[in-house]
C-alpha cells in the first residue's frame, strides 16, 4: 500500500516540513479575508449631516453641539439619533431640551456624518450603508461567502481532475486579481462582485493546501500535520487586528491582506504534487520523481533503489486507473459513500454556521474591536492543542462530537447570563469560540481522511460547499435580533448541539490508512482493522516460529 511506501521514504521529515512552510504563505490570507468584514464593514457612530440646513446662515453663531440639539433628536443614551432628524430646526430646545419627544421627524435628507476616530473609512462610510441600507452592509459578507461556497464546488472537482498543484496556482491568481480589484471598487455593486470572485479563489487555496499536507503525511503523523498547518489560521487571526489598526482605511486594508499572495506565486514552483493523485491517475514517472525528492530530503535515498516507476502501479489499485473521470455524482452513487457524504455535509454546515456566527459578532460584547479580535485569535492556540490531544487520544468521531456540543452549550450559557455581567459573559463566549475552532480543526482532518483519494478533493469541495451555506447564513441570522434579541444565539446553540450528536454516525478514522478508491469505502472499516490485526498477528507468529527453529 502507499502508506508503506510513504513510511519508507519518510512520512514526516524535512520534505514535509518545508512543504508545510510553503503552503502556509498563501494560507495566511485565509483568515485575513474571511474575517475582513469585522473591520471593513464596521459601522461607526453616525448622525444626519446637517450642514445643508445652514445654507441661509440660520444657525448663526451656534456651536456644533447646539446645532445638533436643534436639528437631531437624542437617543436614550444622550447621543444624536442615527437615522432621523427634525423636519425643521427646533431652536426652543436650546432652553428646554426635555420636550423633544413628540416633535415631527424625517429621515436623513443630506447623507450622514460619521465618527472617523476609529476608522478612516469603511464600506458603511464610503457607500452610506446605514439605516435603511444597513442590510447591504451585512450582505457584503454573505456575498463573499457565497463565492467561497461556489468555489468549493469548482476547485474540488477541478483539482481531482487536473491535479492539486495546477489548480492551486489558478486559485492564487484568481484571489490576487479580484482581491486587488475589490480595493479599487467605485460602487458597492462592483465591490460585491469582486468579493464574490475573491471568495471563489480563496476556497481553492483552503482545501487544496490542506489535502496536499495530509496526503503527504503517514498514518502516524497525519494528526500532527493537520493540526500544524491549521496553526496559521490562529496566528493570522491574532495578526489581523494589528494590520487593521494601522491600515484603518478599508481600501488599504484589502490590499494589505491580499499582499502575501505575491510571495505565494513565487514559491509555488517548489510545492510538490500529490504522489497519491499521480499514481491513481497513471502518472507513474511523475509520482516516482516526487517520491525520490521526498526520500532525498528525508535522507532515505536507498528506500527507492529497487522500485521502478512502473512498479508503482501496484501500490494503489484504482478502478480504470488514469481513464475514469470522477465527479460529485460519485459521492452519491454507492450506499456507504452516500451516507458519508450526507453526514459530512451536515457536520460542515453545523461547524461553519456556529463558528462564523461567533466570529462575525466581535462587536457584541462592548469591548474594543481590535482587542476582541485578538482575544478570539489567542484562544484558538490552546484550542489547537486541545484538538490535537483529543484527536490523538479520543479519536476523530468523539473529538468532533465533543467540541461541537460543548460549543453549543457555551452559546446557550451566554444567553442566560445578563448583559450587565459582561466579564463572565465574555469569558464563556471566548471559551465557545475556542471550542468552535477546535471543532473546525477536527473537521478538516476528519473529512480529509473519510474520502478516498480518487474523490478526496470532490468530497472536501462538496462538504465545504455545504459548510459555506451555513457561513453565508450566519451574518443574516444576526438580523433576527430585531424579532427577538436572543434568537440568533438560540439558533447557533441548537444547530451546534443537534449536528454534534449527528456526527456520532460517522465512522472512526483514527490510525486507519487513507482509502484510495470508492471500493475501499464500500468495504467496512472494521474489515480493514481486522486485516491489520491479522497481519500483525501473522508477523508475530512468524517471529516465534523463527525463534523456535533457531532453538
CSV table of C-alpha atoms in Angstrom, one decimal, residues 30-397:
chain,number,residue,atom,x,y,z
A,30,UNK,CA,-7.5,33.0,4.5
A,31,UNK,CA,-8.4,34.3,8.0
A,32,UNK,CA,-7.5,37.8,6.8
A,33,UNK,CA,-10.2,37.7,4.1
A,34,UNK,CA,-12.7,35.5,5.9
A,35,UNK,CA,-12.8,37.9,8.9
A,36,UNK,CA,-12.2,41.1,7.0
A,37,UNK,CA,-15.8,42.2,7.3
A,38,UNK,CA,-15.3,42.7,11.0
A,39,UNK,CA,-13.2,45.8,10.1
A,40,UNK,CA,-14.1,47.0,6.6
A,41,UNK,CA,-17.8,46.6,7.2
A,42,UNK,CA,-17.7,48.2,10.7
A,43,UNK,CA,-20.4,50.9,11.3
A,44,UNK,CA,-19.0,53.9,13.2
A,45,UNK,CA,-21.2,56.3,15.2
A,46,UNK,CA,-23.2,58.5,12.8
A,47,UNK,CA,-26.0,61.0,12.5
A,48,UNK,CA,-27.7,63.0,9.8
A,49,UNK,CA,-25.5,65.6,8.0
A,50,UNK,CA,-27.0,69.0,8.9
A,51,UNK,CA,-24.5,71.2,7.0
A,52,UNK,CA,-27.1,71.7,4.3
A,53,UNK,CA,-29.5,73.3,6.7
A,54,UNK,CA,-27.2,76.3,7.3
A,55,UNK,CA,-27.3,77.4,3.6
A,56,UNK,CA,-29.0,80.6,4.6
A,57,UNK,CA,-27.0,81.1,7.8
A,58,UNK,CA,-29.9,80.3,10.1
A,59,UNK,CA,-27.7,78.7,12.7
A,60,UNK,CA,-25.8,82.0,13.2
A,61,UNK,CA,-23.1,81.6,15.8
A,62,UNK,CA,-24.4,78.4,17.3
A,63,UNK,CA,-21.8,75.9,18.4
A,64,UNK,CA,-21.6,72.4,16.9
A,65,UNK,CA,-23.4,70.9,19.9
A,66,UNK,CA,-26.1,73.5,19.8
A,67,UNK,CA,-26.7,72.9,16.1
A,68,UNK,CA,-27.1,69.1,16.8
A,69,UNK,CA,-29.5,69.9,19.6
A,70,UNK,CA,-31.9,71.9,17.4
A,71,UNK,CA,-31.6,69.6,14.4
A,72,UNK,CA,-31.4,65.9,15.6
A,73,UNK,CA,-33.4,64.1,18.4
A,74,UNK,CA,-31.4,62.4,21.1
A,75,UNK,CA,-31.4,58.7,21.9
A,76,UNK,CA,-31.8,57.3,25.4
A,77,UNK,CA,-28.0,57.4,26.0
A,78,UNK,CA,-27.9,61.1,25.1
A,79,UNK,CA,-26.2,60.6,21.7
A,80,UNK,CA,-27.7,62.0,18.5
A,81,UNK,CA,-30.2,59.7,16.6
A,82,UNK,CA,-28.5,57.8,13.7
A,83,UNK,CA,-31.2,57.8,11.1
A,84,UNK,CA,-33.7,60.7,11.8
A,85,UNK,CA,-33.8,64.5,12.2
A,86,UNK,CA,-36.4,67.1,13.0
A,87,UNK,CA,-38.4,68.3,10.0
A,88,UNK,CA,-37.4,71.9,11.0
A,89,UNK,CA,-34.8,73.2,13.4
A,90,UNK,CA,-36.2,73.5,16.9
A,91,UNK,CA,-34.4,76.5,18.4
A,92,UNK,CA,-36.5,76.5,21.6
A,93,UNK,CA,-34.8,73.2,22.6
A,94,UNK,CA,-31.7,75.2,23.5
A,95,UNK,CA,-33.6,76.3,26.6
A,96,UNK,CA,-35.9,73.3,27.1
A,97,UNK,CA,-34.5,70.1,25.6
A,98,UNK,CA,-36.8,67.8,27.6
A,99,UNK,CA,-39.8,68.3,25.4
A,100,UNK,CA,-38.5,66.9,22.2
A,101,UNK,CA,-40.3,63.5,22.3
A,102,UNK,CA,-43.4,64.4,20.2
A,103,UNK,CA,-41.8,66.6,17.6
A,104,UNK,CA,-42.2,65.6,13.9
A,105,UNK,CA,-39.2,63.6,12.5
A,106,UNK,CA,-38.0,62.8,9.0
A,107,UNK,CA,-35.3,60.5,7.6
A,108,UNK,CA,-31.9,62.0,6.9
A,109,UNK,CA,-32.0,64.3,3.9
A,110,UNK,CA,-28.4,65.0,3.2
A,111,UNK,CA,-26.5,61.8,3.8
A,112,UNK,CA,-24.7,61.2,7.1
A,113,UNK,CA,-21.8,62.5,9.2
A,114,UNK,CA,-19.5,59.7,10.6
A,115,UNK,CA,-17.2,59.4,13.6
A,116,UNK,CA,-13.8,58.8,12.0
A,117,UNK,CA,-11.9,58.4,15.3
A,118,UNK,CA,-11.5,54.6,14.9
A,119,UNK,CA,-11.7,54.1,11.2
A,120,UNK,CA,-10.6,56.5,8.5
A,121,UNK,CA,-13.2,54.9,6.1
A,122,UNK,CA,-15.3,51.7,5.9
A,123,UNK,CA,-17.8,50.3,3.5
A,124,UNK,CA,-20.5,52.0,5.5
A,125,UNK,CA,-19.0,55.4,5.3
A,126,UNK,CA,-17.9,55.1,1.7
A,127,UNK,CA,-21.2,53.9,0.3
A,128,UNK,CA,-23.6,55.1,3.1
A,129,UNK,CA,-24.6,51.5,4.1
A,130,UNK,CA,-26.5,52.6,7.2
A,131,UNK,CA,-30.1,53.0,8.4
A,132,UNK,CA,-32.4,51.6,5.6
A,133,UNK,CA,-29.3,50.3,3.7
A,134,UNK,CA,-27.7,48.5,6.6
A,135,UNK,CA,-28.8,45.2,5.2
A,136,UNK,CA,-26.4,45.7,2.3
A,137,UNK,CA,-23.6,46.0,4.8
A,138,UNK,CA,-24.4,42.6,6.2
A,139,UNK,CA,-25.0,41.2,2.7
A,140,UNK,CA,-21.4,42.0,1.7
A,141,UNK,CA,-20.2,39.2,4.0
A,142,UNK,CA,-22.9,36.8,2.6
A,143,UNK,CA,-22.0,37.6,-1.0
A,144,UNK,CA,-18.3,36.9,-0.2
A,145,UNK,CA,-19.2,33.5,1.4
A,146,UNK,CA,-21.5,32.5,-1.5
A,147,UNK,CA,-18.4,33.0,-3.7
A,148,UNK,CA,-16.5,30.7,-1.2
A,149,UNK,CA,-19.3,28.2,-1.5
A,150,UNK,CA,-19.3,28.1,-5.3
A,151,UNK,CA,-15.5,28.0,-5.4
A,152,UNK,CA,-15.5,24.9,-3.1
A,153,UNK,CA,-17.6,23.0,-5.7
A,154,UNK,CA,-15.4,24.0,-8.7
A,155,UNK,CA,-12.0,23.8,-7.1
A,156,UNK,CA,-12.8,20.3,-5.6
A,157,UNK,CA,-13.8,18.9,-9.0
A,158,UNK,CA,-11.1,20.6,-11.0
A,159,UNK,CA,-8.2,19.6,-8.6
A,160,UNK,CA,-9.4,15.9,-8.7
A,161,UNK,CA,-9.5,16.2,-12.5
A,162,UNK,CA,-6.3,18.2,-13.3
A,163,UNK,CA,-4.2,17.9,-10.1
A,164,UNK,CA,-3.7,19.7,-6.9
A,165,UNK,CA,-0.7,21.8,-7.9
A,166,UNK,CA,-2.1,23.4,-11.1
A,167,UNK,CA,-5.4,24.3,-9.5
A,168,UNK,CA,-3.5,25.8,-6.6
A,169,UNK,CA,-1.8,28.3,-8.9
A,170,UNK,CA,-5.2,29.1,-10.5
A,171,UNK,CA,-6.6,29.8,-7.0
A,172,UNK,CA,-3.6,32.1,-6.3
A,173,UNK,CA,-4.2,34.2,-9.4
A,174,UNK,CA,-8.0,34.4,-9.1
A,175,UNK,CA,-7.7,35.6,-5.5
A,176,UNK,CA,-4.9,38.1,-6.1
A,177,UNK,CA,-6.6,39.6,-9.2
A,178,UNK,CA,-10.1,40.1,-7.7
A,179,UNK,CA,-8.7,40.9,-4.3
A,180,UNK,CA,-6.8,43.9,-5.7
A,181,UNK,CA,-9.7,44.9,-7.9
A,182,UNK,CA,-12.1,45.0,-5.0
A,183,UNK,CA,-9.9,47.6,-3.3
A,184,UNK,CA,-10.4,49.9,-6.3
A,185,UNK,CA,-14.2,49.5,-6.4
A,186,UNK,CA,-16.2,52.6,-7.3
A,187,UNK,CA,-19.6,51.3,-6.2
A,188,UNK,CA,-21.0,48.8,-3.8
A,189,UNK,CA,-22.2,46.6,-6.6
A,190,UNK,CA,-18.7,46.5,-8.1
A,191,UNK,CA,-17.2,45.7,-4.7
A,192,UNK,CA,-19.7,42.8,-4.1
A,193,UNK,CA,-18.9,41.2,-7.5
A,194,UNK,CA,-15.1,41.5,-6.9
A,195,UNK,CA,-15.5,40.0,-3.4
A,196,UNK,CA,-17.6,37.1,-4.8
A,197,UNK,CA,-14.8,36.0,-7.1
A,198,UNK,CA,-12.2,36.6,-4.4
A,199,UNK,CA,-14.1,34.1,-2.3
A,200,UNK,CA,-14.1,31.6,-5.1
A,201,UNK,CA,-10.3,31.7,-5.3
A,202,UNK,CA,-9.7,31.6,-1.6
A,203,UNK,CA,-11.7,28.4,-1.0
A,204,UNK,CA,-9.4,26.6,-3.6
A,205,UNK,CA,-6.3,27.7,-1.5
A,206,UNK,CA,-8.0,26.5,1.7
A,207,UNK,CA,-8.9,22.9,0.7
A,208,UNK,CA,-6.1,22.2,-1.8
A,209,UNK,CA,-3.3,23.1,0.6
A,210,UNK,CA,-4.9,21.1,3.4
A,211,UNK,CA,-5.3,18.0,1.2
A,212,UNK,CA,-1.7,18.2,0.0
A,213,UNK,CA,-0.5,18.4,3.5
A,214,UNK,CA,-2.5,15.3,4.7
A,215,UNK,CA,-1.8,13.2,1.5
A,216,UNK,CA,2.0,13.6,2.1
A,217,UNK,CA,1.8,12.6,5.8
A,218,UNK,CA,1.9,9.0,7.0
A,219,UNK,CA,-0.6,7.4,9.4
A,220,UNK,CA,1.5,8.1,12.5
A,221,UNK,CA,1.9,11.8,11.8
A,222,UNK,CA,-1.4,12.7,10.0
A,223,UNK,CA,-2.9,14.3,13.1
A,224,UNK,CA,0.2,16.3,13.8
A,225,UNK,CA,0.4,17.5,10.1
A,226,UNK,CA,-3.2,18.5,10.1
A,227,UNK,CA,-3.0,20.5,13.3
A,228,UNK,CA,0.3,22.1,12.4
A,229,UNK,CA,-0.9,23.5,9.1
A,230,UNK,CA,-4.0,24.9,10.8
A,231,UNK,CA,-1.9,27.0,13.3
A,232,UNK,CA,-1.5,29.6,10.5
A,233,UNK,CA,-5.2,30.4,10.9
A,234,UNK,CA,-4.9,31.2,14.6
A,235,UNK,CA,-1.7,33.2,14.2
A,236,UNK,CA,-3.2,35.2,11.4
A,237,UNK,CA,-6.4,35.8,13.4
A,238,UNK,CA,-4.2,37.5,16.1
A,239,UNK,CA,-2.2,39.5,13.5
A,240,UNK,CA,-5.3,40.8,11.6
A,241,UNK,CA,-6.3,43.4,14.3
A,242,UNK,CA,-2.8,44.8,14.2
A,243,UNK,CA,-2.9,45.2,10.4
A,244,UNK,CA,-6.4,46.7,10.7
A,245,UNK,CA,-5.3,49.2,13.4
A,246,UNK,CA,-2.5,50.6,11.2
A,247,UNK,CA,-4.4,50.3,7.9
A,248,UNK,CA,-7.6,51.9,9.0
A,249,UNK,CA,-8.8,52.8,5.5
A,250,UNK,CA,-10.7,49.9,4.0
A,251,UNK,CA,-9.1,50.0,0.6
A,252,UNK,CA,-5.6,50.0,2.1
A,253,UNK,CA,-6.6,47.1,4.4
A,254,UNK,CA,-7.9,45.0,1.5
A,255,UNK,CA,-4.6,45.4,-0.4
A,256,UNK,CA,-2.6,44.6,2.7
A,257,UNK,CA,-4.3,41.3,3.4
A,258,UNK,CA,-4.0,40.2,-0.2
A,259,UNK,CA,-0.3,41.0,-0.5
A,260,UNK,CA,1.1,37.6,0.8
A,261,UNK,CA,-0.2,36.0,-2.4
A,262,UNK,CA,2.6,37.7,-4.4
A,263,UNK,CA,5.2,35.7,-2.5
A,264,UNK,CA,3.0,32.6,-2.8
A,265,UNK,CA,3.0,32.8,-6.6
A,266,UNK,CA,6.9,33.0,-6.5
A,267,UNK,CA,7.2,29.9,-4.2
A,268,UNK,CA,4.6,27.8,-5.9
A,269,UNK,CA,7.2,26.1,-8.1
A,270,UNK,CA,8.7,24.3,-5.1
A,271,UNK,CA,5.4,22.8,-3.9
A,272,UNK,CA,5.1,19.1,-4.7
A,273,UNK,CA,2.2,17.5,-6.5
A,274,UNK,CA,0.3,14.8,-4.6
A,275,UNK,CA,2.1,11.4,-5.3
A,276,UNK,CA,-1.2,9.6,-4.4
A,277,UNK,CA,-3.1,11.6,-7.0
A,278,UNK,CA,-0.4,11.0,-9.6
A,279,UNK,CA,-0.4,7.2,-9.1
A,280,UNK,CA,-4.2,7.0,-9.1
A,281,UNK,CA,-4.2,8.9,-12.4
A,282,UNK,CA,-1.5,6.8,-14.0
A,283,UNK,CA,1.3,9.4,-14.0
A,284,UNK,CA,3.9,7.0,-12.5
A,285,UNK,CA,7.1,8.7,-13.7
A,286,UNK,CA,6.0,12.0,-12.0
A,287,UNK,CA,5.0,10.2,-8.9
A,288,UNK,CA,8.4,8.4,-8.8
A,289,UNK,CA,10.1,11.8,-9.2
A,290,UNK,CA,8.4,13.4,-6.2
A,291,UNK,CA,8.8,10.3,-4.1
A,292,UNK,CA,12.5,10.3,-4.9
A,293,UNK,CA,12.7,14.0,-3.9
A,294,UNK,CA,10.9,13.1,-0.6
A,295,UNK,CA,13.4,10.3,0.1
A,296,UNK,CA,16.3,12.6,-0.7
A,297,UNK,CA,15.2,15.4,1.6
A,298,UNK,CA,14.5,12.9,4.3
A,299,UNK,CA,17.8,11.2,3.9
A,300,UNK,CA,16.2,7.9,2.7
A,301,UNK,CA,17.9,7.7,-0.7
A,302,UNK,CA,18.2,3.9,-0.6
A,303,UNK,CA,14.5,3.3,0.0
A,304,UNK,CA,13.5,3.6,-3.7
A,305,UNK,CA,16.7,1.9,-5.0
A,306,UNK,CA,14.8,-1.2,-6.2
A,307,UNK,CA,11.5,0.5,-7.1
A,308,UNK,CA,11.0,1.4,-10.7
A,309,UNK,CA,8.2,3.9,-11.8
A,310,UNK,CA,6.1,1.1,-13.4
A,311,UNK,CA,6.1,-0.9,-10.2
A,312,UNK,CA,4.2,1.9,-8.5
A,313,UNK,CA,1.1,0.8,-10.5
A,314,UNK,CA,0.6,-2.0,-7.9
A,315,UNK,CA,0.7,0.4,-5.0
A,316,UNK,CA,-2.8,1.7,-5.5
A,317,UNK,CA,-5.3,-0.4,-7.3
A,318,UNK,CA,-7.8,2.1,-8.8
A,319,UNK,CA,-10.8,1.5,-10.9
A,320,UNK,CA,-9.9,2.2,-14.6
A,321,UNK,CA,-6.7,3.9,-13.5
A,322,UNK,CA,-6.0,7.1,-15.4
A,323,UNK,CA,-9.1,6.7,-17.6
A,324,UNK,CA,-12.1,7.3,-15.5
A,325,UNK,CA,-13.2,10.8,-14.5
A,326,UNK,CA,-14.8,11.2,-11.1
A,327,UNK,CA,-17.4,13.9,-10.3
A,328,UNK,CA,-19.7,14.9,-7.4
A,329,UNK,CA,-22.2,12.3,-8.6
A,330,UNK,CA,-19.9,9.6,-7.4
A,331,UNK,CA,-20.4,10.8,-3.9
A,332,UNK,CA,-24.0,9.7,-4.0
A,333,UNK,CA,-23.9,6.6,-6.2
A,334,UNK,CA,-23.0,3.9,-3.7
A,335,UNK,CA,-24.7,3.5,-0.3
A,336,UNK,CA,-21.8,4.0,2.1
A,337,UNK,CA,-20.4,6.8,0.2
A,338,UNK,CA,-23.8,8.5,0.1
A,339,UNK,CA,-24.2,8.1,3.9
A,340,UNK,CA,-20.7,9.6,4.4
A,341,UNK,CA,-21.4,12.5,2.1
A,342,UNK,CA,-24.7,13.4,3.8
A,343,UNK,CA,-23.3,13.2,7.3
A,344,UNK,CA,-20.1,15.0,6.3
A,345,UNK,CA,-22.0,17.9,4.7
A,346,UNK,CA,-24.3,18.2,7.7
A,347,UNK,CA,-21.4,18.4,10.1
A,348,UNK,CA,-19.7,21.0,7.9
A,349,UNK,CA,-22.9,23.1,7.9
A,350,UNK,CA,-23.2,23.0,11.7
A,351,UNK,CA,-19.5,23.7,12.4
A,352,UNK,CA,-19.2,26.6,9.9
A,353,UNK,CA,-22.6,28.1,10.8
A,354,UNK,CA,-21.6,28.2,14.5
A,355,UNK,CA,-18.0,29.3,14.1
A,356,UNK,CA,-18.8,32.3,11.9
A,357,UNK,CA,-21.9,33.1,13.9
A,358,UNK,CA,-19.5,33.7,16.8
A,359,UNK,CA,-16.5,35.1,14.8
A,360,UNK,CA,-18.5,37.8,12.9
A,361,UNK,CA,-20.1,39.1,16.1
A,362,UNK,CA,-17.0,40.6,17.8
A,363,UNK,CA,-18.7,43.9,18.5
A,364,UNK,CA,-21.4,42.3,20.5
A,365,UNK,CA,-19.6,42.4,23.9
A,366,UNK,CA,-19.0,46.1,24.3
A,367,UNK,CA,-15.2,45.7,24.2
A,368,UNK,CA,-12.6,47.3,21.9
A,369,UNK,CA,-13.0,45.8,18.4
A,370,UNK,CA,-9.3,45.2,18.0
A,371,UNK,CA,-8.9,43.7,21.5
A,372,UNK,CA,-11.8,41.3,21.0
A,373,UNK,CA,-10.5,40.1,17.7
A,374,UNK,CA,-7.0,39.5,19.3
A,375,UNK,CA,-8.6,37.6,22.2
A,376,UNK,CA,-10.6,35.4,19.7
A,377,UNK,CA,-7.4,34.6,17.9
A,378,UNK,CA,-5.4,33.9,21.1
A,379,UNK,CA,-7.9,31.4,22.4
A,380,UNK,CA,-7.5,29.4,19.2
A,381,UNK,CA,-3.9,28.5,20.1
A,382,UNK,CA,-4.8,26.3,23.2
A,383,UNK,CA,-7.8,25.1,21.1
A,384,UNK,CA,-5.4,23.6,18.6
A,385,UNK,CA,-3.6,21.8,21.5
A,386,UNK,CA,-6.9,20.5,22.8
A,387,UNK,CA,-7.9,19.4,19.3
A,388,UNK,CA,-4.6,17.6,18.9
A,389,UNK,CA,-4.8,15.7,22.2
A,390,UNK,CA,-8.5,14.8,21.6
A,391,UNK,CA,-7.8,13.6,18.1
A,392,UNK,CA,-4.9,11.5,19.2
A,393,UNK,CA,-6.4,10.1,22.4
A,394,UNK,CA,-10.2,10.0,21.8
A,395,UNK,CA,-10.2,9.5,18.0
A,396,UNK,CA,-11.8,11.6,15.3
A,397,UNK,CA,-15.5,10.9,16.0
